[in-house]
Amino acid sequence: MAVQGHPHRSSGFHLPSFRRNRPASATDGTVKDVAGTTAAAAYAFASLRLLTGFVFLWAFLDKTFGFGYATPSGNGWIDSGSPTKGFLGGVAAGPMESTFHDWAGAAWADWLFMLGLLGVGLALVAGIGLRLAAVAGTAMMALMWIAEWPPAKHLSDGSPSMSTNPFAEYHVVYAVVLIALAVVGAGATWGLGRAWARIPFVTRHPWLR
């Protein structure tokens, strides 16, 4: 600017202008780096969201139709099998052992469990309602953590529990992932999060985002 304001001065050196442009270039580069990092993080969280959503959806589908993986063929929910009877009936440790045995195979428990798997799975894959999905999914993971009761070294019959970690078990990891996805708004990338947030009813009730 000083050189342009006095054209009669020598233009042999433009150090003042050169020095002013360097911070600007550095700033531009920093902005690009930050933008690139932000975009990479958004894609990473979107990938994590989709994979986690598929975990929940697959569990729902396998337990419903009995694909022969965790649920034997012919023992699916549509074949009158119970999604909760085997798991809750096999609880052998923890403060809620007898309670889970009472719940095992109950129709209301089957419906709540399956609707939870389906709802959380669809929310994650679509990228909508992540806050509600985080609350519901975390509650489900907490109950399953209590059912397996990783802190126990021995089961109620005295046999080793084979627990690999007394706290940081995979249900805890899933719960943390669900909360993180909701906090960062991971539904905006590769999902319907932005469109969902613009719906008037959702705008009035942010907990639905």
mmCIF file with all atom_site columns, N, CA and C in Angstrom, residues 21-54:
data_model
loop_
_atom_site.group_PDB
_atom_site.id
_atom_site.type_symbol
_atom_site.label_atom_id
_atom_site.label_alt_id
_atom_site.label_comp_id
_atom_site.label_asym_id
_atom_site.label_entity_id
_atom_site.label_seq_id
_atom_site.pdbx_PDB_ins_code
_atom_site.Cartn_x
_atom_site.Cartn_y
_atom_site.Cartn_z
_atom_site.occupancy
_atom_site.B_iso_or_equiv
_atom_site.pdbx_formal_charge
_atom_site.auth_seq_id
_atom_site.auth_comp_id
_atom_site.auth_asym_id
_atom_site.auth_atom_id
_atom_site.pdbx_PDB_model_num
ATOM 1   N N  . ASN A 1 21 ? 2.356   -9.632  2.858  1.00 0.00 ? 21 ASN A N  1
ATOM 2   C CA . ASN A 1 21 ? 1.676   -10.732 2.181  1.00 0.00 ? 21 ASN A CA 1
ATOM 3   C C  . ASN A 1 21 ? 1.984   -12.084 2.802  1.00 0.00 ? 21 ASN A C  1
ATOM 4   N N  . ARG A 1 22 ? 3.136   -12.203 3.427  1.00 0.00 ? 22 ARG A N  1
ATOM 5   C CA . ARG A 1 22 ? 3.517   -13.502 3.992  1.00 0.00 ? 22 ARG A CA 1
ATOM 6   C C  . ARG A 1 22 ? 2.564   -13.981 5.077  1.00 0.00 ? 22 ARG A C  1
ATOM 7   N N  . PRO A 1 23 ? 2.213   -13.132 6.049  1.00 0.00 ? 23 PRO A N  1
ATOM 8   C CA . PRO A 1 23 ? 1.251   -13.606 7.054  1.00 0.00 ? 23 PRO A CA 1
ATOM 9   C C  . PRO A 1 23 ? -0.080  -13.981 6.433  1.00 0.00 ? 23 PRO A C  1
ATOM 10  N N  . ALA A 1 24 ? -0.490  -13.219 5.396  1.00 0.00 ? 24 ALA A N  1
ATOM 11  C CA . ALA A 1 24 ? -1.761  -13.527 4.747  1.00 0.00 ? 24 ALA A CA 1
ATOM 12  C C  . ALA A 1 24 ? -1.701  -14.902 4.113  1.00 0.00 ? 24 ALA A C  1
ATOM 13  N N  . SER A 1 25 ? -0.588  -15.228 3.433  1.00 0.00 ? 25 SER A N  1
ATOM 14  C CA . SER A 1 25 ? -0.449  -16.532 2.810  1.00 0.00 ? 25 SER A CA 1
ATOM 15  C C  . SER A 1 25 ? -0.417  -17.629 3.861  1.00 0.00 ? 25 SER A C  1
ATOM 16  N N  . ALA A 1 26 ? 0.295   -17.355 4.954  1.00 0.00 ? 26 ALA A N  1
ATOM 17  C CA . ALA A 1 26 ? 0.357   -18.343 6.024  1.00 0.00 ? 26 ALA A CA 1
ATOM 18  C C  . ALA A 1 26 ? -1.022  -18.564 6.620  1.00 0.00 ? 26 ALA A C  1
ATOM 19  N N  . THR A 1 27 ? -1.772  -17.460 6.763  1.00 0.00 ? 27 THR A N  1
ATOM 20  C CA . THR A 1 27 ? -3.122  -17.573 7.313  1.00 0.00 ? 27 THR A CA 1
ATOM 21  C C  . THR A 1 27 ? -4.009  -18.382 6.383  1.00 0.00 ? 27 THR A C  1
ATOM 22  N N  . ASP A 1 28 ? -3.900  -18.108 5.076  1.00 0.00 ? 28 ASP A N  1
ATOM 23  C CA . ASP A 1 28 ? -4.694  -18.866 4.099  1.00 0.00 ? 28 ASP A CA 1
ATOM 24  C C  . ASP A 1 28 ? -4.376  -20.351 4.191  1.00 0.00 ? 28 ASP A C  1
ATOM 25  N N  . GLY A 1 29 ? -3.084  -20.649 4.318  1.00 0.00 ? 29 GLY A N  1
ATOM 26  C CA . GLY A 1 29 ? -2.695  -22.054 4.417  1.00 0.00 ? 29 GLY A CA 1
ATOM 27  C C  . GLY A 1 29 ? -3.230  -22.696 5.679  1.00 0.00 ? 29 GLY A C  1
ATOM 28  N N  . THR A 1 30 ? -3.201  -21.936 6.777  1.00 0.00 ? 30 THR A N  1
ATOM 29  C CA . THR A 1 30 ? -3.719  -22.463 8.037  1.00 0.00 ? 30 THR A CA 1
ATOM 30  C C  . THR A 1 30 ? -5.211  -22.729 7.938  1.00 0.00 ? 30 THR A C  1
ATOM 31  N N  . VAL A 1 31 ? -5.934  -21.790 7.314  1.00 0.00 ? 31 VAL A N  1
ATOM 32  C CA . VAL A 1 31 ? -7.375  -21.955 7.148  1.00 0.00 ? 31 VAL A CA 1
ATOM 33  C C  . VAL A 1 31 ? -7.680  -23.193 6.323  1.00 0.00 ? 31 VAL A C  1
ATOM 34  N N  . LYS A 1 32 ? -6.884  -23.387 5.247  1.00 0.00 ? 32 LYS A N  1
ATOM 35  C CA . LYS A 1 32 ? -7.101  -24.567 4.404  1.00 0.00 ? 32 LYS A CA 1
ATOM 36  C C  . LYS A 1 32 ? -6.817  -25.853 5.172  1.00 0.00 ? 32 LYS A C  1
ATOM 37  N N  . ASP A 1 33 ? -5.748  -25.811 5.991  1.00 0.00 ? 33 ASP A N  1
ATOM 38  C CA . ASP A 1 33 ? -5.414  -26.995 6.789  1.00 0.00 ? 33 ASP A CA 1
ATOM 39  C C  . ASP A 1 33 ? -6.527  -27.318 7.772  1.00 0.00 ? 33 ASP A C  1
ATOM 40  N N  . VAL A 1 34 ? -7.046  -26.274 8.430  1.00 0.00 ? 34 VAL A N  1
ATOM 41  C CA . VAL A 1 34 ? -8.123  -26.475 9.400  1.00 0.00 ? 34 VAL A CA 1
ATOM 42  C C  . VAL A 1 34 ? -9.367  -27.004 8.704  1.00 0.00 ? 34 VAL A C  1
ATOM 43  N N  . ALA A 1 35 ? -9.682  -26.413 7.532  1.00 0.00 ? 35 ALA A N  1
ATOM 44  C CA . ALA A 1 35 ? -10.853 -26.861 6.785  1.00 0.00 ? 35 ALA A CA 1
ATOM 45  C C  . ALA A 1 35 ? -10.710 -28.314 6.350  1.00 0.00 ? 35 ALA A C  1
ATOM 46  N N  . GLY A 1 36 ? -9.493  -28.670 5.900  1.00 0.00 ? 36 GLY A N  1
ATOM 47  C CA . GLY A 1 36 ? -9.252  -30.048 5.484  1.00 0.00 ? 36 GLY A CA 1
ATOM 48  C C  . GLY A 1 36 ? -9.364  -31.019 6.645  1.00 0.00 ? 36 GLY A C  1
ATOM 49  N N  . THR A 1 37 ? -8.823  -30.609 7.800  1.00 0.00 ? 37 THR A N  1
ATOM 50  C CA . THR A 1 37 ? -8.910  -31.455 8.985  1.00 0.00 ? 37 THR A CA 1
ATOM 51  C C  . THR A 1 37 ? -10.355 -31.621 9.431  1.00 0.00 ? 37 THR A C  1
ATOM 52  N N  . THR A 1 38 ? -11.117 -30.520 9.386  1.00 0.00 ? 38 THR A N  1
ATOM 53  C CA . THR A 1 38 ? -12.527 -30.573 9.774  1.00 0.00 ? 38 THR A CA 1
ATOM 54  C C  . THR A 1 38 ? -13.307 -31.494 8.855  1.00 0.00 ? 38 THR A C  1
ATOM 55  N N  . ALA A 1 39 ? -13.047 -31.405 7.548  1.00 0.00 ? 39 ALA A N  1
ATOM 56  C CA . ALA A 1 39 ? -13.742 -32.265 6.590  1.00 0.00 ? 39 ALA A CA 1
ATOM 57  C C  . ALA A 1 39 ? -13.383 -33.727 6.820  1.00 0.00 ? 39 ALA A C  1
ATOM 58  N N  . ALA A 1 40 ? -12.102 -33.989 7.066  1.00 0.00 ? 40 ALA A N  1
ATOM 59  C CA . ALA A 1 40 ? -11.666 -35.364 7.315  1.00 0.00 ? 40 ALA A CA 1
ATOM 60  C C  . ALA A 1 40 ? -12.333 -35.916 8.570  1.00 0.00 ? 40 ALA A C  1
ATOM 61  N N  . ALA A 1 41 ? -12.422 -35.085 9.599  1.00 0.00 ? 41 ALA A N  1
ATOM 62  C CA . ALA A 1 41 ? -13.078 -35.519 10.837 1.00 0.00 ? 41 ALA A CA 1
ATOM 63  C C  . ALA A 1 41 ? -14.553 -35.810 10.596 1.00 0.00 ? 41 ALA A C  1
ATOM 64  N N  . ALA A 1 42 ? -15.207 -34.960 9.777  1.00 0.00 ? 42 ALA A N  1
ATOM 65  C CA . ALA A 1 42 ? -16.627 -35.175 9.479  1.00 0.00 ? 42 ALA A CA 1
ATOM 66  C C  . ALA A 1 42 ? -16.842 -36.497 8.755  1.00 0.00 ? 42 ALA A C  1
ATOM 67  N N  . TYR A 1 43 ? -15.962 -36.812 7.816  1.00 0.00 ? 43 TYR A N  1
ATOM 68  C CA . TYR A 1 43 ? -16.079 -38.080 7.087  1.00 0.00 ? 43 TYR A CA 1
ATOM 69  C C  . TYR A 1 43 ? -15.786 -39.270 8.008  1.00 0.00 ? 43 TYR A C  1
ATOM 70  N N  . ALA A 1 44 ? -14.826 -39.083 8.920  1.00 0.00 ? 44 ALA A N  1
ATOM 71  C CA . ALA A 1 44 ? -14.495 -40.160 9.851  1.00 0.00 ? 44 ALA A CA 1
ATOM 72  C C  . ALA A 1 44 ? -15.668 -40.462 10.778 1.00 0.00 ? 44 ALA A C  1
ATOM 73  N N  . PHE A 1 45 ? -16.288 -39.413 11.300 1.00 0.00 ? 45 PHE A N  1
ATOM 74  C CA . PHE A 1 45 ? -17.436 -39.605 12.181 1.00 0.00 ? 45 PHE A CA 1
ATOM 75  C C  . PHE A 1 45 ? -18.632 -40.175 11.406 1.00 0.00 ? 45 PHE A C  1
ATOM 76  N N  . ALA A 1 46 ? -18.790 -39.750 10.157 1.00 0.00 ? 46 ALA A N  1
ATOM 77  C CA . ALA A 1 46 ? -19.878 -40.289 9.340  1.00 0.00 ? 46 ALA A CA 1
ATOM 78  C C  . ALA A 1 46 ? -19.675 -41.785 9.095  1.00 0.00 ? 46 ALA A C  1
ATOM 79  N N  . SER A 1 47 ? -18.442 -42.167 8.837  1.00 0.00 ? 47 SER A N  1
ATOM 80  C CA . SER A 1 47 ? -18.139 -43.589 8.637  1.00 0.00 ? 47 SER A CA 1
ATOM 81  C C  . SER A 1 47 ? -18.404 -44.384 9.909  1.00 0.00 ? 47 SER A C  1
ATOM 82  N N  . LEU A 1 48 ? -17.989 -43.830 11.034 1.00 0.00 ? 48 LEU A N  1
ATOM 83  C CA . LEU A 1 48 ? -18.228 -44.487 12.321 1.00 0.00 ? 48 LEU A CA 1
ATOM 84  C C  . LEU A 1 48 ? -19.726 -44.613 12.584 1.00 0.00 ? 48 LEU A C  1
ATOM 85  N N  . ARG A 1 49 ? -20.474 -43.566 12.231 1.00 0.00 ? 49 ARG A N  1
ATOM 86  C CA . ARG A 1 49 ? -21.924 -43.586 12.420 1.00 0.00 ? 49 ARG A CA 1
ATOM 87  C C  . ARG A 1 49 ? -22.587 -44.689 11.596 1.00 0.00 ? 49 ARG A C  1
ATOM 88  N N  . LEU A 1 50 ? -22.203 -44.796 10.343 1.00 0.00 ? 50 LEU A N  1
ATOM 89  C CA . LEU A 1 50 ? -22.800 -45.802 9.467  1.00 0.00 ? 50 LEU A CA 1
ATOM 90  C C  . LEU A 1 50 ? -22.441 -47.221 9.912  1.00 0.00 ? 50 LEU A C  1
ATOM 91  N N  . LEU A 1 51 ? -21.194 -47.436 10.283 1.00 0.00 ? 51 LEU A N  1
ATOM 92  C CA . LEU A 1 51 ? -20.779 -48.765 10.732 1.00 0.00 ? 51 LEU A CA 1
ATOM 93  C C  . LEU A 1 51 ? -21.495 -49.166 12.022 1.00 0.00 ? 51 LEU A C  1
ATOM 94  N N  . THR A 1 52 ? -21.595 -48.212 12.956 1.00 0.00 ? 52 THR A N  1
ATOM 95  C CA . THR A 1 52 ? -22.284 -48.505 14.209 1.00 0.00 ? 52 THR A CA 1
ATOM 96  C C  . THR A 1 52 ? -23.765 -48.756 13.958 1.00 0.00 ? 52 THR A C  1
ATOM 97  N N  . GLY A 1 53 ? -24.349 -47.984 13.044 1.00 0.00 ? 53 GLY A N  1
ATOM 98  C CA . GLY A 1 53 ? -25.747 -48.200 12.702 1.00 0.00 ? 53 GLY A CA 1
ATOM 99  C C  . GLY A 1 53 ? -25.974 -49.586 12.128 1.00 0.00 ? 53 GLY A C  1
ATOM 100 N N  . PHE A 1 54 ? -25.034 -50.056 11.316 1.00 0.00 ? 54 PHE A N  1
ATOM 101 C CA . PHE A 1 54 ? -25.166 -51.390 10.727 1.00 0.00 ? 54 PHE A CA 1
ATOM 102 C C  . PHE A 1 54 ? -25.056 -52.475 11.795 1.00 0.00 ? 54 PHE A C  1
#
